[in-house]
CSV table of C-alpha atoms in Angstrom, one decimal:
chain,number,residue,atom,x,y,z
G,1,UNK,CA,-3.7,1.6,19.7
G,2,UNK,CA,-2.5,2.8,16.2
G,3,UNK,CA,-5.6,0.8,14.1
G,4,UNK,CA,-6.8,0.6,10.8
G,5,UNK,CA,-10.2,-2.0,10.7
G,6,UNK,CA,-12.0,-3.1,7.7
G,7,UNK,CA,-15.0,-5.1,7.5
G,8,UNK,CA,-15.8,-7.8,6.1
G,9,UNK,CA,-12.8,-9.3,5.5
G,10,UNK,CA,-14.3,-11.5,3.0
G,11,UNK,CA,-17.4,-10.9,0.7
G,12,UNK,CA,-18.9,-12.9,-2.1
G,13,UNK,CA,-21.4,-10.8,-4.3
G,14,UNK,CA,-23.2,-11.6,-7.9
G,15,UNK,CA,-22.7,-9.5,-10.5
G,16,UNK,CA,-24.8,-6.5,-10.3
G,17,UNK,CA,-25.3,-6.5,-6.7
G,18,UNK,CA,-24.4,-3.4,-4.5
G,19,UNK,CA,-21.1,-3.4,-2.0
G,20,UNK,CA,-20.9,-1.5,0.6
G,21,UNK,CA,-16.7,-1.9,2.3
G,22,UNK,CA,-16.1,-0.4,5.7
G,23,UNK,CA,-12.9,1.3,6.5
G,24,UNK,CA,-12.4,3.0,10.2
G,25,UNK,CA,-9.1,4.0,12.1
G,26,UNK,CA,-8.7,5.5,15.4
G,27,UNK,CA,-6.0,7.8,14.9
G,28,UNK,CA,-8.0,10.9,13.8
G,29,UNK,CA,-5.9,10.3,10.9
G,30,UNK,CA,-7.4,13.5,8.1
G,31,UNK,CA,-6.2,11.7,5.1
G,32,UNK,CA,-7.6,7.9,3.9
G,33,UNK,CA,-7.1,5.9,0.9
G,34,UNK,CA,-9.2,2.9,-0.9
G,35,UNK,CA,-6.6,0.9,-2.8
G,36,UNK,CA,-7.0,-2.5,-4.8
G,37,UNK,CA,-4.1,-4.8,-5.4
G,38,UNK,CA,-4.6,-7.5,-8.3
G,39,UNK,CA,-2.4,-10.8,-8.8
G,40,UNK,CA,0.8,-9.4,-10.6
G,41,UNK,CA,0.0,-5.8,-10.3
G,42,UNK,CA,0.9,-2.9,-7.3
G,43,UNK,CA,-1.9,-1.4,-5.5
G,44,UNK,CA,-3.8,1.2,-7.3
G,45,UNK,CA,-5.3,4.0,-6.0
G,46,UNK,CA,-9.4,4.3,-6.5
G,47,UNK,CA,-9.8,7.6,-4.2
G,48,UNK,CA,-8.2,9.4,-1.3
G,49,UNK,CA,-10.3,11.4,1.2
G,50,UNK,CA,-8.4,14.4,3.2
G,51,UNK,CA,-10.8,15.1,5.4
G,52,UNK,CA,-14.9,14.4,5.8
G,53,UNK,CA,-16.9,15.1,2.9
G,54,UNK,CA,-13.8,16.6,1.0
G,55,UNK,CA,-12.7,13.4,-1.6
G,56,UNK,CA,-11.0,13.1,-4.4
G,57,UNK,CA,-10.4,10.5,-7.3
G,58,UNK,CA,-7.3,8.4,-8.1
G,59,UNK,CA,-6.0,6.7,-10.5
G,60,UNK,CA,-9.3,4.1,-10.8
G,61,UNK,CA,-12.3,5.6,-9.9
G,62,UNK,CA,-14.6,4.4,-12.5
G,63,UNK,CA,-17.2,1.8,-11.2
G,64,UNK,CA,-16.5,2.8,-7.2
G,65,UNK,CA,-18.1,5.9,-5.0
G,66,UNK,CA,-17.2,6.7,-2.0
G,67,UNK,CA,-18.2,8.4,1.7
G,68,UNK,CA,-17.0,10.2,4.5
G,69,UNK,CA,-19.1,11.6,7.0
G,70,UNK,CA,-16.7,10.8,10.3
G,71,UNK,CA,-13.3,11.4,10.2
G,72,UNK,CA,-12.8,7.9,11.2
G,73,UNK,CA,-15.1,6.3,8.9
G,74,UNK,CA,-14.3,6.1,5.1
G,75,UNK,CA,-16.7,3.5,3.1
G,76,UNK,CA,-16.2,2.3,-0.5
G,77,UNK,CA,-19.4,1.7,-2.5
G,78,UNK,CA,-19.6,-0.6,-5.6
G,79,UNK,CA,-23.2,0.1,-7.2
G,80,UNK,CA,-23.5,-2.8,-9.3
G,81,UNK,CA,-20.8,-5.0,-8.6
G,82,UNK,CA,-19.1,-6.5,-12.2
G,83,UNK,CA,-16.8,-9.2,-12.1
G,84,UNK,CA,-13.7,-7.3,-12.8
G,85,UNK,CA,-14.1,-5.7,-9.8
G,86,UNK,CA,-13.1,-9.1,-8.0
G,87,UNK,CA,-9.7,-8.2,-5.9
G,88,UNK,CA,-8.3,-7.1,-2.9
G,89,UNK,CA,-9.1,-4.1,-1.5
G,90,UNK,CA,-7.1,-2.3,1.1
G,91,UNK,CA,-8.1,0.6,3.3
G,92,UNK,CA,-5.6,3.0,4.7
G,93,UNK,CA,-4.8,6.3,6.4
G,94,UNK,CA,-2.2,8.9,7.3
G,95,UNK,CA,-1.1,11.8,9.3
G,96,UNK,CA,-0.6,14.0,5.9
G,97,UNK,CA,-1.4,13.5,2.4
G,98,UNK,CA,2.0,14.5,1.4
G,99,UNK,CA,4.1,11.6,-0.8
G,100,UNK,CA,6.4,11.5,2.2
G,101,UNK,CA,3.5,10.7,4.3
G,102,UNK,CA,3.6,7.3,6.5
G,103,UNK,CA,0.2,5.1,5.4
G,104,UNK,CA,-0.9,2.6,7.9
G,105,UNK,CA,-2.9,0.4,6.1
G,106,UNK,CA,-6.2,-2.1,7.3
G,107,UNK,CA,-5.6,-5.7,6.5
G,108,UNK,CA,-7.9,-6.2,3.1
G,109,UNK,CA,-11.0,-7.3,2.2
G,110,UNK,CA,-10.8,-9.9,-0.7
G,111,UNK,CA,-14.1,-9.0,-2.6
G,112,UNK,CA,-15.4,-11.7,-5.2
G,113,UNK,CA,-18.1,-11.1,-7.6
G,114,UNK,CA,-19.8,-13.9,-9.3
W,1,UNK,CA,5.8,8.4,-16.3
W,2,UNK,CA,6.5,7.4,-12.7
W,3,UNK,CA,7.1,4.4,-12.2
W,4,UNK,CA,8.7,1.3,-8.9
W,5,UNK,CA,10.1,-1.8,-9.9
W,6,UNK,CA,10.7,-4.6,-7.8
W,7,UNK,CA,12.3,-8.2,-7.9
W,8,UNK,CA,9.0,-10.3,-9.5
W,9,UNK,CA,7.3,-13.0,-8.3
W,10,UNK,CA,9.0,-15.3,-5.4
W,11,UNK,CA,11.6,-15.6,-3.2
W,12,UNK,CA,12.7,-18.2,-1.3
W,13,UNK,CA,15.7,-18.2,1.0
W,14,UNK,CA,17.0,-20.5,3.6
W,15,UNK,CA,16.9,-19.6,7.0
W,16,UNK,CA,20.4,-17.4,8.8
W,17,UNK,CA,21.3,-16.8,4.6
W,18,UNK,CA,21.2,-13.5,3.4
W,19,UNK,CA,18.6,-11.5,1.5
W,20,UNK,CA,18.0,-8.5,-1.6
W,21,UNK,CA,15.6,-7.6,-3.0
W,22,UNK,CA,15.9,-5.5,-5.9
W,23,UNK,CA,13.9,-2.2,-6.3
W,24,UNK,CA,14.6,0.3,-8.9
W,25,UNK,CA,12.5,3.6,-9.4
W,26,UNK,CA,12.2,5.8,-12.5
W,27,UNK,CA,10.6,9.6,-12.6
W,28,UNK,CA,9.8,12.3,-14.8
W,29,UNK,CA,8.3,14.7,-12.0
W,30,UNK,CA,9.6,13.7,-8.4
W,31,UNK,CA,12.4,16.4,-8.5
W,32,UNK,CA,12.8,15.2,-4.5
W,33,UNK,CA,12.1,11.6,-4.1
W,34,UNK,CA,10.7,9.6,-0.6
W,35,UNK,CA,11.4,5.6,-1.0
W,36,UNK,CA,9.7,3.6,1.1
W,37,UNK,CA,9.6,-0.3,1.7
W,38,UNK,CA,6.3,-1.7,3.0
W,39,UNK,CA,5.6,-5.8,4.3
W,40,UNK,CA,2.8,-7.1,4.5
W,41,UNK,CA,2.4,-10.4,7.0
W,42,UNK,CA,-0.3,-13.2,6.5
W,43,UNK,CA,-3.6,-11.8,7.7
W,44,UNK,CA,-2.4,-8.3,7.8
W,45,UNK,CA,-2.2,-4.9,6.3
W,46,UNK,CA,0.8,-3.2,5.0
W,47,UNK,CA,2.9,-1.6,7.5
W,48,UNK,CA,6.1,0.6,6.9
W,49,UNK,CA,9.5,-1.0,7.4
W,50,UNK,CA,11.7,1.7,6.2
W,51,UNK,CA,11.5,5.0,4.7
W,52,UNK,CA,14.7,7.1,3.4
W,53,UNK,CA,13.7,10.5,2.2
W,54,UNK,CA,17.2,11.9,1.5
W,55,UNK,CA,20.0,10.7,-1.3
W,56,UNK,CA,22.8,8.6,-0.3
W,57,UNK,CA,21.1,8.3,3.4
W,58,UNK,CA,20.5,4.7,4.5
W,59,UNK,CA,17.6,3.2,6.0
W,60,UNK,CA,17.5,0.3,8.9
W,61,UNK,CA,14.6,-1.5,10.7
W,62,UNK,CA,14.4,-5.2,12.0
W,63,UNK,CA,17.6,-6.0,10.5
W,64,UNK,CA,16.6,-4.9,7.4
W,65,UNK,CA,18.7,-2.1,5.1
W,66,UNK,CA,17.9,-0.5,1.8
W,67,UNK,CA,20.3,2.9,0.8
W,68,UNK,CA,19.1,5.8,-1.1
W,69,UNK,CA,20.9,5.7,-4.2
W,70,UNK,CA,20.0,8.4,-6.5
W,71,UNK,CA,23.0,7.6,-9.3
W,72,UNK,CA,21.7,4.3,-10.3
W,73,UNK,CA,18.2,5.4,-9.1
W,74,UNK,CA,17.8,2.4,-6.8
W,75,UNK,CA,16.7,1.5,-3.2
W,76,UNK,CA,17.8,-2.6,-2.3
W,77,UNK,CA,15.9,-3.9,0.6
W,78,UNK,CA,18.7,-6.2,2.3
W,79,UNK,CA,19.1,-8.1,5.0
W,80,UNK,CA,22.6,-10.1,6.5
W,81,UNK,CA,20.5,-13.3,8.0
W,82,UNK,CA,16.6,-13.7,7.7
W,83,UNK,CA,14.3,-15.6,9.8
W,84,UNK,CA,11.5,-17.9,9.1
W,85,UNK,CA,9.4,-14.9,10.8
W,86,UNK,CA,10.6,-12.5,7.7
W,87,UNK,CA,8.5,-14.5,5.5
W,88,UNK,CA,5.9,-11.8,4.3
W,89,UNK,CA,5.5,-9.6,1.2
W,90,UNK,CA,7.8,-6.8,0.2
W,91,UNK,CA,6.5,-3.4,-1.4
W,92,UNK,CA,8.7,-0.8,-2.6
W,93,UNK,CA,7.2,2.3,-2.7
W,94,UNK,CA,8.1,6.2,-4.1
W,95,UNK,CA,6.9,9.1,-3.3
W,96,UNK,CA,6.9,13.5,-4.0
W,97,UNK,CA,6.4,15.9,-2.1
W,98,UNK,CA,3.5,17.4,-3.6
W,99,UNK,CA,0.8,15.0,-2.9
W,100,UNK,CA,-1.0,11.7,-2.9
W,101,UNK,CA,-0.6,11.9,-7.5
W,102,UNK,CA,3.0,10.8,-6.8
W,103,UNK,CA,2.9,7.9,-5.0
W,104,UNK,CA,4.0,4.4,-6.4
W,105,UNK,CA,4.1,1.4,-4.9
W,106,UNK,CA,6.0,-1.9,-6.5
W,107,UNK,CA,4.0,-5.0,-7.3
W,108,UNK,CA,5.5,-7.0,-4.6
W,109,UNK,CA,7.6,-9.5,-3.4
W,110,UNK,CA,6.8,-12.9,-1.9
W,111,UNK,CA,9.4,-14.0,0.6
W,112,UNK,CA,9.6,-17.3,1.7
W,113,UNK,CA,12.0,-18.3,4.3
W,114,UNK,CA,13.2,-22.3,4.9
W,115,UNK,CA,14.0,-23.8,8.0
């Protein structure tokens, strides 16, 4: 079963509080992504991972870490949450990291910080 | 720059009428361009509808349709009769073939369909 989890799927932090967002896919899928979508905007790319311990920034990156130590398992670390970090954050993964690549994407975690 | 963009906003469409949304694309660097559309349903992820990676080709999935067209740099999402179950969000998307750097997605589209 072609799957991309996330967890949690909801999350309320206070400012200046660590995040820690989960991201795993059984597909043995080399390539992942850590996008946020805001209201009115497209998603934007924070950091893409090609394989484990071998990642790379996006567009984004400022304010957000990130880990791989499985292939299947790609977390996205907030170290002192602010409050424009409040969105929608979406997880996803592919075969190739090639722009013609096929993403299959998790279903979100909608991140608040108070 | 790079850049997708996509009928804004809402849409909201009767049920068994037909269905475009517009999505144009501008580049600067993409000599070969992939187009993509992406829907996302309530309580899930993005998922590929349709992907065209070749100029004047045309793409089909669920009775959907969006054709390359490279003159007027565009790549419609259409549909002939849509279904209350087509309600979702719409993403057009572009892509190179060099890498994740050039890859664009649209800002959405909210489809509502009306019984």
């Amino acid at each position: 079963d072609m799957k991309v989890t996330q967890m949690p799927r909801y999350l309320i932090k206070r400012m200046g509080e660590n995040v820690l967002l989960e991201c795993g896919q059984d597909m043995s899928h080399e390539t992942m992504y850590w996008y946020r979508q805001d209201p009115g905007l497209g998603l934007q790319l924070i950091y893409i991972s090609y394989d484990v311990d071998s990642n790379s920034e996006g567009d984004i990156p400022k304010g957000y870490r990130v880990s791989r130590k499985k292939r299947e398992h790609f977390s996205l670390i907030l170290d002192s949450a602010k409050t424009n970090q409040t969105s929608v954050y979406f997880c996803a993964s592919s075969a190739d990291w090639g722009g013609y690549a096929e993403q299959f994407f998790g279903p979100g975690t909608r991140l608040t910080v108070l | 720059g790079d850049s997708v963009t996509q009928t804004e906003g809402q849409v909201t469409v009767s049920e068994s009428k037909s269905l475009i949304i517009n999505c144009t694309y501008s580049t600067t660097s993409i000599a070969y361009p992939n187009l993509f559309w992406y829907v996302r349903y309530p309580g899930e992820g993005l998922q590929l509808l349709l992907k065209v990676i070749t100029a004047g080709q045309k793409g089909s999935s669920r009775g959907f349709e969006a054709t390359y067209n490279k003159e007027t740099t565009s790549f419609h999402l259409q549909k002939a009769s849509v279904q209350e179950s087509d309600s979702a969000v719409y993403y057009c998307a572009l892509g190179g073939n060099t890498g994740y750097q050039n890859f664009y997605f649209g800002k959405g589209t909210s489809l509502t369909v009306i019984p």
